[in-house]
Coordinates of C-alpha atoms and ligand atoms in Angstrom, one line a residue:
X511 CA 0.0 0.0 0.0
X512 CA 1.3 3.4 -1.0
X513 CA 2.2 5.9 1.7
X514 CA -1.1 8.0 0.7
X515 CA -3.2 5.0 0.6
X516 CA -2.1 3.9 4.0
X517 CA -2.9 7.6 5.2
X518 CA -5.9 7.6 3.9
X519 CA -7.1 4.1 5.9
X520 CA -5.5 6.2 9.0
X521 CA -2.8 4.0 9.5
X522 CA 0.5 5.6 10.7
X523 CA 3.4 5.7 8.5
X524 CA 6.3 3.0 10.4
X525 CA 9.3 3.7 8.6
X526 CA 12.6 2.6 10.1
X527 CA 15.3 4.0 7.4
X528 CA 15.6 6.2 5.2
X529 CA 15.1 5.0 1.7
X530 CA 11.6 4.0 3.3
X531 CA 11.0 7.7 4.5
X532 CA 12.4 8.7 0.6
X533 CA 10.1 6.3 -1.1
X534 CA 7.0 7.6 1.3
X535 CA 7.4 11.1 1.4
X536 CA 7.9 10.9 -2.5
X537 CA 4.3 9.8 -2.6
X538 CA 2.8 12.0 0.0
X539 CA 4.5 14.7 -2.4
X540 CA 3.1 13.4 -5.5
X541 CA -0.7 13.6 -3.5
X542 CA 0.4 16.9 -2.0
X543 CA -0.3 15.9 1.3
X544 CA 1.0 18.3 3.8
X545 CA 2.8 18.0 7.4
X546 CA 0.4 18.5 9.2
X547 CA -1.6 15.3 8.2
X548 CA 1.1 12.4 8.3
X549 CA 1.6 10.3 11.2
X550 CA 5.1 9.5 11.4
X551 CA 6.2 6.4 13.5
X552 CA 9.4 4.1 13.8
X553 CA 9.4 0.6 14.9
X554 CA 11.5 -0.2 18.1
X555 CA 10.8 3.6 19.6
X556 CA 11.2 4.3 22.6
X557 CA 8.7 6.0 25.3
X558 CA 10.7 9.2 26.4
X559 CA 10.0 8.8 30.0
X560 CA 9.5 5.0 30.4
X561 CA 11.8 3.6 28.3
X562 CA 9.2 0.8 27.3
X563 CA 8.2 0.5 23.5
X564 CA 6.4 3.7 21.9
X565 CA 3.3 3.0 20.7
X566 CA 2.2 3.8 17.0
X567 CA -0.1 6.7 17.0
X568 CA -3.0 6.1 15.7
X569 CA -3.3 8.5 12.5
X570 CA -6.6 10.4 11.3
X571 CA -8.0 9.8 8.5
X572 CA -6.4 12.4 6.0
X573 CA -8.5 13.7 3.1
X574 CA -6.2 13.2 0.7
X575 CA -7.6 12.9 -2.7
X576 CA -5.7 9.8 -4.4
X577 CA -7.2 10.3 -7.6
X578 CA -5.4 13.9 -8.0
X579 CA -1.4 12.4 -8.4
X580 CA 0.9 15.4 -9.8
X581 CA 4.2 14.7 -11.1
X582 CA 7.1 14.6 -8.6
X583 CA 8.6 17.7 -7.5
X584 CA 12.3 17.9 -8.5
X585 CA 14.4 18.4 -5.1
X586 CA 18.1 19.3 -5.4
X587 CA 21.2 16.9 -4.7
X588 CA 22.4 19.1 -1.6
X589 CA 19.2 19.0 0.0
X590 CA 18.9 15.3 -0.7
X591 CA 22.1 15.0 0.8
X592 CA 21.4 16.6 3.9
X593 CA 18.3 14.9 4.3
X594 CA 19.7 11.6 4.2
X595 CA 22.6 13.0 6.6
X596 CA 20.3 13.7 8.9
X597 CA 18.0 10.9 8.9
X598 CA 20.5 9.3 10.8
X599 CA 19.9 11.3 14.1
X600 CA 18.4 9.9 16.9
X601 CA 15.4 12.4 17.0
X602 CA 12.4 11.0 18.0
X603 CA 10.4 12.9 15.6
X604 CA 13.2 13.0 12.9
X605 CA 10.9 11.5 10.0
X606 CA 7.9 14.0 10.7
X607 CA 10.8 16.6 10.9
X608 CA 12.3 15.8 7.4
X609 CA 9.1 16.1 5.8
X610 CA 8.6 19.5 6.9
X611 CA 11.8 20.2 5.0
X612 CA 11.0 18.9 2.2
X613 CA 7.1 19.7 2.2
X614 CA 8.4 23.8 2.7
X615 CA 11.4 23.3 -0.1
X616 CA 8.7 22.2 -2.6
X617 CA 6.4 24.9 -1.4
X618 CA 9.4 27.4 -2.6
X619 CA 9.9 27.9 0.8
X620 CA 14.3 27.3 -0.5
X621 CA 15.2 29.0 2.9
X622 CA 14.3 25.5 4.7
X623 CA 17.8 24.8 3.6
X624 CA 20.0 27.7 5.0
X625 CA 20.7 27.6 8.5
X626 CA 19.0 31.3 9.4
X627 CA 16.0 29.4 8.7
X628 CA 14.8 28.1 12.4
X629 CA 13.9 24.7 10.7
X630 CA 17.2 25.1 8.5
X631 CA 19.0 25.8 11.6
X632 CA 17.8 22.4 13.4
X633 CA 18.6 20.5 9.5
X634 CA 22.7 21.8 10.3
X635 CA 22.8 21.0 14.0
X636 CA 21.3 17.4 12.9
X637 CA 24.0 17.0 10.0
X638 CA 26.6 18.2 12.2
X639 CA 26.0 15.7 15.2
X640 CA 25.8 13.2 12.3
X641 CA 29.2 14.0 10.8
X642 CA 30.9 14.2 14.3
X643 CA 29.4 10.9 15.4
X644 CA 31.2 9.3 12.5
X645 CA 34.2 11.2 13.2
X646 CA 34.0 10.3 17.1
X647 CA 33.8 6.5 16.0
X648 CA 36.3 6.5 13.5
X649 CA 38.7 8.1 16.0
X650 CA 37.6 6.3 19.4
X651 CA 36.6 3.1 18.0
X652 CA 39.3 0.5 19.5
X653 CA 40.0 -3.1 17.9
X654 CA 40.9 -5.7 20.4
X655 CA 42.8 -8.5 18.7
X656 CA 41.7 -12.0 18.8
X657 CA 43.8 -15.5 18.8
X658 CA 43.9 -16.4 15.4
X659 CA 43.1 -20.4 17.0
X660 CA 39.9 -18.7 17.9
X661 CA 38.8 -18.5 14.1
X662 CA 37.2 -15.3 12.4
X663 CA 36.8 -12.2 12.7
X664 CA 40.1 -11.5 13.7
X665 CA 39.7 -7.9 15.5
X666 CA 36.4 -7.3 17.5
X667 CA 35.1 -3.6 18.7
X668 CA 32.2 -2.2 20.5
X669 CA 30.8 1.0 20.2
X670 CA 27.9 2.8 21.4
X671 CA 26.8 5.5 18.9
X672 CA 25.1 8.0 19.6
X673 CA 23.2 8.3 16.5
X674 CA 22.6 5.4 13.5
X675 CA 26.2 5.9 11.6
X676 CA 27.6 2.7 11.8
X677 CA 26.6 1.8 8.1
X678 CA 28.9 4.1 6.9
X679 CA 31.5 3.6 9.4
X680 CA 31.4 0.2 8.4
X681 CA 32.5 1.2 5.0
X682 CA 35.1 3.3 5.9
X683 CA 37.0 0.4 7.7
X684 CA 36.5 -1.9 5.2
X685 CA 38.5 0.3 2.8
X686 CA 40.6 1.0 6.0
X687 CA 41.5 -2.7 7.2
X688 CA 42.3 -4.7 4.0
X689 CA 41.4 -8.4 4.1
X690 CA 41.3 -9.2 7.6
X691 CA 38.1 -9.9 9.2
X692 CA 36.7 -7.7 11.6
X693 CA 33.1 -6.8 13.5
X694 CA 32.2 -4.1 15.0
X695 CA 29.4 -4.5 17.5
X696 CA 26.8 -1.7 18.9
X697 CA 23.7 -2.2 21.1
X698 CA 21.7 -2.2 18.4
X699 CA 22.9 -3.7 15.3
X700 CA 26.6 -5.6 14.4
X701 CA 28.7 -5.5 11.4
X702 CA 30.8 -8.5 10.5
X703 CA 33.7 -8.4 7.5
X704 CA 34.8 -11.4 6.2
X705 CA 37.5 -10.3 4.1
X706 CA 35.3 -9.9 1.2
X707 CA 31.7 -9.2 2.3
X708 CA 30.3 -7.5 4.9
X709 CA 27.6 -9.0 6.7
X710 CA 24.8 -6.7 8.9
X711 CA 23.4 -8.5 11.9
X712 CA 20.9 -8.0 14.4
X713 CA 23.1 -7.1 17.8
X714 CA 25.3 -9.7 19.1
X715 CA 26.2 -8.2 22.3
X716 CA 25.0 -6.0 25.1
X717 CA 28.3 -4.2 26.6
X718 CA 32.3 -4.4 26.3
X719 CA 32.4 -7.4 28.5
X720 CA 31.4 -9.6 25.9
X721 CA 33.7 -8.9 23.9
X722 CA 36.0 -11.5 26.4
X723 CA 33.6 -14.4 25.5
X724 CA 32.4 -13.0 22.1
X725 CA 33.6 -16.2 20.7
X726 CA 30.8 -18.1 20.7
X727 CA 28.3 -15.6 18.7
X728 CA 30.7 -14.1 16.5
X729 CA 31.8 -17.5 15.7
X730 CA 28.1 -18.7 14.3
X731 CA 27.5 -15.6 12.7
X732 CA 30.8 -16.0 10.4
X733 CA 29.5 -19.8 10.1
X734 CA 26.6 -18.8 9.1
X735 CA 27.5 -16.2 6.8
X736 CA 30.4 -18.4 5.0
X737 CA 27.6 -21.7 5.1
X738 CA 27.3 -23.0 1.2
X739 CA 24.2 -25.0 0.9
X740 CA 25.6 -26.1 -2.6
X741 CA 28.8 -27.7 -1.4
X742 CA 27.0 -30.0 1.7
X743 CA 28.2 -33.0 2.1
X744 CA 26.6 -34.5 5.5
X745 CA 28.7 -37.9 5.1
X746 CA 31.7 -35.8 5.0
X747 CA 30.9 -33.5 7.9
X748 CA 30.1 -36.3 10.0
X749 CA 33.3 -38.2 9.3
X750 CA 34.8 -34.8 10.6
X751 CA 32.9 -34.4 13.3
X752 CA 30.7 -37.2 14.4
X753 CA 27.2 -35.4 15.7
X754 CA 27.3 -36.1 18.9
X755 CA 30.0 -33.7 19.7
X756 CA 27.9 -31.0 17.5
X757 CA 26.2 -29.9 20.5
X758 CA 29.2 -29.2 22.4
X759 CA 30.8 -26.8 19.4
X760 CA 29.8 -23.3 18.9
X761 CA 28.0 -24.3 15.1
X762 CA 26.2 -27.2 17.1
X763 CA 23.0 -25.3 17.5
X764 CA 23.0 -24.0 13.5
X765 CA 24.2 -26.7 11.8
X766 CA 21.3 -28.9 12.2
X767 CA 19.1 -26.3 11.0
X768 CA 21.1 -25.3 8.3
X769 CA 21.7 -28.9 6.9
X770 CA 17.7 -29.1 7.1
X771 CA 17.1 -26.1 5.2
X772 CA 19.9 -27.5 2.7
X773 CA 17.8 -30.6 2.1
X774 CA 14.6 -28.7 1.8
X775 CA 15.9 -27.2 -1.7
X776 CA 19.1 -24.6 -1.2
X777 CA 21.6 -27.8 -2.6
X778 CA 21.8 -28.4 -5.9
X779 CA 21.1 -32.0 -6.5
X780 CA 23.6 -34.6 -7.1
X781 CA 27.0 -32.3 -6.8
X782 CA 27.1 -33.2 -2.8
X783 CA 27.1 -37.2 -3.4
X784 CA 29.8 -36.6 -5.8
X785 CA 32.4 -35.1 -3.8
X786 CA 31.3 -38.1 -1.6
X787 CA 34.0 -40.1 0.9
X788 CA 34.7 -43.1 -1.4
X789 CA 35.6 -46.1 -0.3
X790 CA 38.8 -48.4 -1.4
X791 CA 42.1 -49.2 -0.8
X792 CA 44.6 -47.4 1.1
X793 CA 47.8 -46.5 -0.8
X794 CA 50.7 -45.5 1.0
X795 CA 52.9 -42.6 -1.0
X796 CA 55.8 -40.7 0.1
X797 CA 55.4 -37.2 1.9
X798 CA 57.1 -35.3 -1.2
X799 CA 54.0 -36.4 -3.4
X800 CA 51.4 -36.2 -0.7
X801 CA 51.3 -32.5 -1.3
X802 CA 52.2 -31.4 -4.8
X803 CA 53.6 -28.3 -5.4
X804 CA 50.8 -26.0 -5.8
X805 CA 50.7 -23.8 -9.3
X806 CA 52.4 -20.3 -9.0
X807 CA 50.0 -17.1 -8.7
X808 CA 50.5 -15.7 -12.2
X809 CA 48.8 -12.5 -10.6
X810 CA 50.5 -10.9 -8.1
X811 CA 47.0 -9.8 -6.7
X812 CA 46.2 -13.9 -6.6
X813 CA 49.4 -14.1 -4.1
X814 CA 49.0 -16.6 -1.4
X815 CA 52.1 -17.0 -0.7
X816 CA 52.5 -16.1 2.3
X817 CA 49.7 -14.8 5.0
X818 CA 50.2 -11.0 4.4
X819 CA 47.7 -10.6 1.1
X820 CA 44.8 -11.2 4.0
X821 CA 45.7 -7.7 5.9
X822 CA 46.7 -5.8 3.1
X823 CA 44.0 -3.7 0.9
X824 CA 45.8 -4.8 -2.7
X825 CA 49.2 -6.1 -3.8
X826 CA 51.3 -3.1 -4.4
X827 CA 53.2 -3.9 -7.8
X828 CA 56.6 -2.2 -9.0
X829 CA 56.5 0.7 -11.5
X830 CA 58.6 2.1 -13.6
X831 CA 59.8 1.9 -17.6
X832 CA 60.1 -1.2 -18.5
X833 CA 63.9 -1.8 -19.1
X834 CA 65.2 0.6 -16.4
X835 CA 68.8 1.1 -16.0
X836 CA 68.2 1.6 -12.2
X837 CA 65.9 -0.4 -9.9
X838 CA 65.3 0.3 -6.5
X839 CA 63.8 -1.9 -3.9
X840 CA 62.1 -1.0 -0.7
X841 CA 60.9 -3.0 2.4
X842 CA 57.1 -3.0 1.3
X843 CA 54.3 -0.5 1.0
X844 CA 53.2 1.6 3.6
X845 CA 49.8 2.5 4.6
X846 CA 48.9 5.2 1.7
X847 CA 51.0 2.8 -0.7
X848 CA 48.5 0.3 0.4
X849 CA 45.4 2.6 -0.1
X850 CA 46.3 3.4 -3.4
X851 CA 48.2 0.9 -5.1
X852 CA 51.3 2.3 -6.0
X853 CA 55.3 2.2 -4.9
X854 CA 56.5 5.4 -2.4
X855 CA 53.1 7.4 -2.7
X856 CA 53.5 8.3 1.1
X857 CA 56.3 10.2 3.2
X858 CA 59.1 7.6 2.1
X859 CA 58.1 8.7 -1.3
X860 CA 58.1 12.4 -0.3
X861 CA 61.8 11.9 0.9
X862 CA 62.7 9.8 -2.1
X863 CA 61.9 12.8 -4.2
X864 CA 63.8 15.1 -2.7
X865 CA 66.7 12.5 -2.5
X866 CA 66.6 12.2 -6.4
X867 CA 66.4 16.1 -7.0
X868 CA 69.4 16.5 -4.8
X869 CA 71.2 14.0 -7.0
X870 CA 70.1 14.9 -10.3
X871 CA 67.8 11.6 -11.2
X872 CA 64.7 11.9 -12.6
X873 CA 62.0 9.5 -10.5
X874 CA 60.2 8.7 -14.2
X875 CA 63.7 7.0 -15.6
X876 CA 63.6 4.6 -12.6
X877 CA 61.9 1.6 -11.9
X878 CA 60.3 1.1 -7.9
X879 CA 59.6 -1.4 -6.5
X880 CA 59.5 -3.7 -3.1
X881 CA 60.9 -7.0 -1.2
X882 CA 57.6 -7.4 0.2
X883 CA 54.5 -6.6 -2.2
X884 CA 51.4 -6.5 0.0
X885 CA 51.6 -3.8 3.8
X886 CA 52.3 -5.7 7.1
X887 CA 50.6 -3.8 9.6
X888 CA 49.2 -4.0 13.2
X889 CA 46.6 -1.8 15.0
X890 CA 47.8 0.9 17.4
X891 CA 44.0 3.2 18.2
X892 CA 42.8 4.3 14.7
X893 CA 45.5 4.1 13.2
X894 CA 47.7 0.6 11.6
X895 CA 51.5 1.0 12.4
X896 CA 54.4 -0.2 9.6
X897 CA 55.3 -4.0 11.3
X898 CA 58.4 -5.1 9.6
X899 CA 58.0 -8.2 7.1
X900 CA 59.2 -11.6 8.8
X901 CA 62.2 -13.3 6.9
X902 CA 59.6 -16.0 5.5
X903 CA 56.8 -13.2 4.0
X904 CA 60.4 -11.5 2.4
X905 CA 61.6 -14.9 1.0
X906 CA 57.8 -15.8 -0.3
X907 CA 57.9 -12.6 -1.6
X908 CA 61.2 -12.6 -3.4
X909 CA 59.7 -14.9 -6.0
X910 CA 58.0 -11.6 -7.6
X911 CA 61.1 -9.7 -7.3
X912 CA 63.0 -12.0 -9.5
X913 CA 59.9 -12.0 -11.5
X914 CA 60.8 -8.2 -11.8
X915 CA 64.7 -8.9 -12.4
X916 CA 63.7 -10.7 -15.3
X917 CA 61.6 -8.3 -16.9
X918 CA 63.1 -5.0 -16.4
X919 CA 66.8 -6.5 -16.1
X920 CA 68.7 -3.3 -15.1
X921 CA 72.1 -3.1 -14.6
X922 CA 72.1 -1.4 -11.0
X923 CA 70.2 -2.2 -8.1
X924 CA 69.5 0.3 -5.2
X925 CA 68.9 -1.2 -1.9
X926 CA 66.9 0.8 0.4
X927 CA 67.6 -0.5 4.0
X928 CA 68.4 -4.1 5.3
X929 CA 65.4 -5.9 4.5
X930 CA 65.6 -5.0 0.8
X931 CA 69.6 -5.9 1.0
X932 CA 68.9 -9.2 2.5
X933 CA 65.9 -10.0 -0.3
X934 CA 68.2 -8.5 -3.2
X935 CA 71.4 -10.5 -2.2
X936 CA 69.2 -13.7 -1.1
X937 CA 70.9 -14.0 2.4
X938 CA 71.1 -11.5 5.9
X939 CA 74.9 -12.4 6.3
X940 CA 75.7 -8.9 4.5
X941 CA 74.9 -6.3 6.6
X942 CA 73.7 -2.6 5.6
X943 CA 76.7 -0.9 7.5
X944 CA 79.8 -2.4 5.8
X945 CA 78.2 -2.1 2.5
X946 CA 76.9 1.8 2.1
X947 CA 78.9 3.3 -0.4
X948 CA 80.6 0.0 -1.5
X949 CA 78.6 -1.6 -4.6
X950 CA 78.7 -5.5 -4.6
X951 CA 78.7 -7.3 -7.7
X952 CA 75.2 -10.0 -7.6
X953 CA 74.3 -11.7 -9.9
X954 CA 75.9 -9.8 -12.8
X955 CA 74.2 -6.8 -11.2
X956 CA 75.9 -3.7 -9.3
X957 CA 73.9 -3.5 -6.1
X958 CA 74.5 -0.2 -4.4
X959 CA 72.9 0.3 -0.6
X960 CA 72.0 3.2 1.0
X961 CA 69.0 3.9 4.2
X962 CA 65.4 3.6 4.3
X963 CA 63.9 7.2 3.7
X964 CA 61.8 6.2 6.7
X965 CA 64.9 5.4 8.9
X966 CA 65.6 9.6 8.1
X967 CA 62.4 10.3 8.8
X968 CA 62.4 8.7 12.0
X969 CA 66.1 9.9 13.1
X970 CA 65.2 12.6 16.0
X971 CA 68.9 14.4 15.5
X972 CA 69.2 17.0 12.9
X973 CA 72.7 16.1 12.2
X974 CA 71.7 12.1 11.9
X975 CA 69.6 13.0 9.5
X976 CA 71.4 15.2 7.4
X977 CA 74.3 12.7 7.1
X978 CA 71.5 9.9 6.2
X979 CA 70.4 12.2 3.6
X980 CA 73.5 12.7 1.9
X981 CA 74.7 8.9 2.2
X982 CA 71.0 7.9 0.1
X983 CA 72.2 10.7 -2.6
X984 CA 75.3 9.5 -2.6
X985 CA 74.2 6.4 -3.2
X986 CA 71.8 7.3 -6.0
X987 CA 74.8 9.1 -7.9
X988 CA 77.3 6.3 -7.5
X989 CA 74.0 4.0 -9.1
X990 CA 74.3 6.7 -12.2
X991 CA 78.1 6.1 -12.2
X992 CA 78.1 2.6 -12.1
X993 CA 75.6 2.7 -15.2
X994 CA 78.9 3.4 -17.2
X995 CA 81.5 1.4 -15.1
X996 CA 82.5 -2.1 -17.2
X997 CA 81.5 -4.7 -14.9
X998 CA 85.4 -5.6 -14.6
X999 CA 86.7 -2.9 -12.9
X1000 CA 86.6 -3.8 -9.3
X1001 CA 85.2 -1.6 -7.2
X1002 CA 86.7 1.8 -6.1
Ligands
LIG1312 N1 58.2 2.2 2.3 C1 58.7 1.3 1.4 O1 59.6 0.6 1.6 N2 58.0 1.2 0.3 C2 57.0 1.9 -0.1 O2 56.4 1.7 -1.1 C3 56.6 2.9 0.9 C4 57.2 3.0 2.1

C-alpha cells in the first residue's frame, strides 16, 4: 500500500530508514499531502520517560484525494544530501521533521535549507552531530585482537553510537583494514567483515564485557555467513565431526538447521554425493607427493604466498619503464601505498623525491619497486603501524622480485635499508653498515645500498639525519656512475 493510501485508511506511516521515508514522502508529495496530516512512527521507539516501546499513534484519516497524483517535484542533490545525513539522528520525531523540509522546499519555501531558517537551523545542527558521530567513532573506535586459533573475525570492537552511523562507518574500515576480518558491534545492530563481504546482523552483544567471550556468537554468525548450501556434504561433515559432539561446538546449535534447510531445496542436486568419501584401498605414498607443489599465482594480486595478502587492501606492484637502468627496492608499502596501489606514494616517497632532486635523477627513468609486495601492519588506536616483514613473507615474496629482475633487467640495483639488502642478495649475512657506499657485484648486477627514507624520517637528531640524507644521494649518484663502469673494474 502506497504511503497515501495507507494515510488515507488512517494507519501511521512506520518507517525505520531512510530509503523507506524517501520512497514515502515521494508519494505523500506526488498527492500533495501536507505536514500536518502524516503520522510518522518508527518501529522499536522508545517512550521518552518509560523507556518501554512507543506505541504507534493512531493516524486520522487524511483527506487526501488519491485520484489527483501530480508529477514529482524535482528536489536538489544538496538537500537530498542533507536529508539523508540527517535521517541518521536519533530524534524522536526525525521523520515527521524531514518532511517538513521537504514539504516547505517544494512549497518554494528554498530557505528551509540555509541555517537562518529556524527549521534550517535544526537541518545543520542534525547534520553536524551526524558527521561528528562518524568522526568520534572512526577516532575512538578501538579493535581488540583476537587469537587467530579462535577463528574469524580477527579484530572485534564495541561501540555505542550516539546516532545510527555505523553503516557508513562500516564502509570506511573496510577500505581501511584490508582483508582481515573484523566486526564491530553496537547495542543495536553488528557488522561482520569477512575479508570480502560484509555482513549486517541483528546485535550480538550488550556491553564491552562480551567482547572476552564474544567467541561463541561471532563465531556462528561467520558460520553462518560463509555456510554454502551447494557444497553439503553430511557424510563428509560427520566423518569430521561425528554429531554427537555437534552440541558441544559453537556451530552445534546451526548446523542442524542449516543442513535441514539444505535438504529442503538450497543444494543443488547430485553435486554433494559426488564429492562423496569413497571407499577403497589405502595407498601408501611418500610425503614429497602427498602435497604437490601448488601452481604459481601468475597475478601478483592472486598471491597466497605467504599470510600477508589477508591484511593488506591490494598487492602493491613495481612501477617504472620497462627496461630501467636503475631499480630500486624498498621494504614493502606503507599504509597510503596500500590505499592506493602504488610504490613510495607516502612520506618515504616524499623523501625519495627530494633524494633524487638532490642527486640529479629523474623519479620517471627509474623503476620502484618492493621486497615485500602487500603492507604488514598492526593496530595501534585508529591508526595501523608499519610491522616489519618476517624473513619467511620477504623470501615468499622474493619470487616476484625476480619475476621483476627478469623483466626490467637493469644493470644497478638500489637497496633501500636491510630488509631489501637481505631479499636483493638472497641471504642477511651482509649487513647494511659495511656495505653503504661500496657496490657488490650479484648476480651480474651492481647493487648499491644506502638507508630507508623512513629510517631519516624517524632519526630525531638534525645532524643524523642530514648525514643519512646525503649517504641515500650518494648512493643514487654512484647508481648513475656505475651505469657506465665495465663490470670488470673492481670496485673503487
Ligand atoms: N616504504 C617502502 O619501503 N616502500 C613503499 O612503497 C613505501 C614506504
Amino acid at each position: 500500500m502506497s504511503a497515501a493510501a495507507a494515510l488515507a485508511a488512517g494507519q501511521p506511516l512506520l518507517v525505520s530508514h531512510f530509503a523507506e521515508w524517501r520512497e514515502a514522502a515521494r508519494d505523500l508529495l506526488v498527492h500533495a499531502v501536507p505536514p500536518e496530516l502524516v503520522t510518522w512512527s518508527q518501529p522499536g521507539a522508545v517512550d521518552l520517560f518509560s523507556g518501554a516501546p512507543a506505541p504507534a499513534e493512531p493516524a486520522h484519516n487524511a483527506s487526501i484525494r488519491l485520484d489527483q497524483a501530480r508529477p514529482a517535484p524535482h528536489v536538489p542533490r544538496s538537500l537530498m544530501d542533507m536529508l539523508q545525513t540527517a535521517a541518521c539522528c536519533r530524534m524522536p520525531d526525525r521523520w515527521a521533521f524531514l518532511y517538513r523540509v521537504i514539504w516547505r522546499w517544494t512549497q518554494g519555501e528554498h530557505d528551509v535549507q540555509s541555517a537562518a531558517d529556524a527549521d534550517g537551523a535544526r537541518l545543520h545542527a542534525m547534520v553536524k552531530a551526524v558527521h561528528r558521530e562518524e568522526h568520534d567513532m572512526h577516532a575512538y573506535i578501538r579493535f581488540r585482537e583476537r587469537p587467530e586459533a579462535a577463528g574469524p573475525p580477527r579484530f572485534v570492537a564495541w561501540f555505542e553510537p550516539r546516532h545510527d552511523v555505523l553503516p557508513q562507518v562500516a564502509e570506511h574500515f573496510v577500505s581501511r583494514m584490508g582483508k582481515v576480518s573484523w566486526m564491530i558491534a553496537t547495542p543495536d545492530a553488528s557488522v561482520l567483515w569477512d575479508g570480502a563481504t560484509l555482513h549486517n546482523t541483528g546485535p550480538l552483544m550488550s556491553s564491552a564485557a562480551d567482547l572476552d567471550d564474544a567467541g561463541e556468537a561471532l563465531w556462528l554468525t561467520y558460520y553462518r555467513s560463509i555456510f554454502n548450501p551447494a557444497r553439503l556434504n553430511t557424510q563428509v561433515m560427520q566423518s569430521h565431526i561425528p554429531s554427537r559432539f555437534w552440541k558441544n561446538l559453537p556451530e552445534g546449535a546451526i548446523v542442524p538447521q542449516m543442513v535441514t534447510n539444505a535438504a529442503l531445496g538450497e543444494r543443488r542436486t547430485g553435486q554433494a554425493q559426488a564429492v562423496g568419501r569413497k571407499g577403497g584401498a589405502t595407498i601408501p605414498i611418500a610425503p614429497a607427493d602427498a602435497q604437490p607443489e601448488r601452481q604459481q599465482p601468475s597475478k601478483l594480486d592472486e598471491c597466497r604466498r605467504c599470510e600477508l595478502w589477508q591484511y593488506a587492501t591490494q598487492a602493491v606492484p613495481g612501477e617504472g619503464p620497462k627496461r630501467s637502468q636503475i631499480m630500486l627496492v624498498g621494504e614493502q608499502p606503507g599504509d597510503q601505498e596500500d590505499l592506493a596501489g602504488h610504490a613510495f606514494v607516502g612520506p618515504a616517497g616524499k623523501l625519495l623525491d627530494k633524494v633524487f632532486d638532490a642527486a640529479g635523477v629523474a623519479r620517471r627513468e627509474l623503476y620502484l619497486t618492493n621486497a615485500v609486495k602487500h603492507f604488514k601492519w598492526e593496530p595501534r588506536g585508529k591508526r595501523r603501524l608499519h610491522k616489519t616483514p618476517a624473513q619467511r613473507e620477504v623470501e615468499a615474496c622474493h619470487y616476484w622480485l625476480e619475476k621483476e629482475l627478469a623483466a626490467v633487467k637493469p644493470k644497478v640495483i638500489v637497496a633501500l635499508g636491510s630488509t631489501a639488502l637481505k631479499s636483493v642478495l638472497g641471504t642477511g649475512n651482509v649487513t647494511l653498515k659495511d656495505t653503504l657506499g661500496k657496490p657488490i657485484r650479484h648476480d651480474g648486477r651492481w647493487v648499491v645500498t644506502v638507508y630507508h627514507p623512513s629510517y631519516i624520517l624517524r632519526v630525531p637528531d638534525e645532524n643524523a639525519k642530514q648525514q643519512a640524507f646525503k649517504v641515500m644521494v650518494d648512493g643514487l649518484k654512484l647508481a648513475q656512475e656505475l651505469l657506465e663502469r665495465p663490470p670488470e673494474e673492481p670496485p673503487a
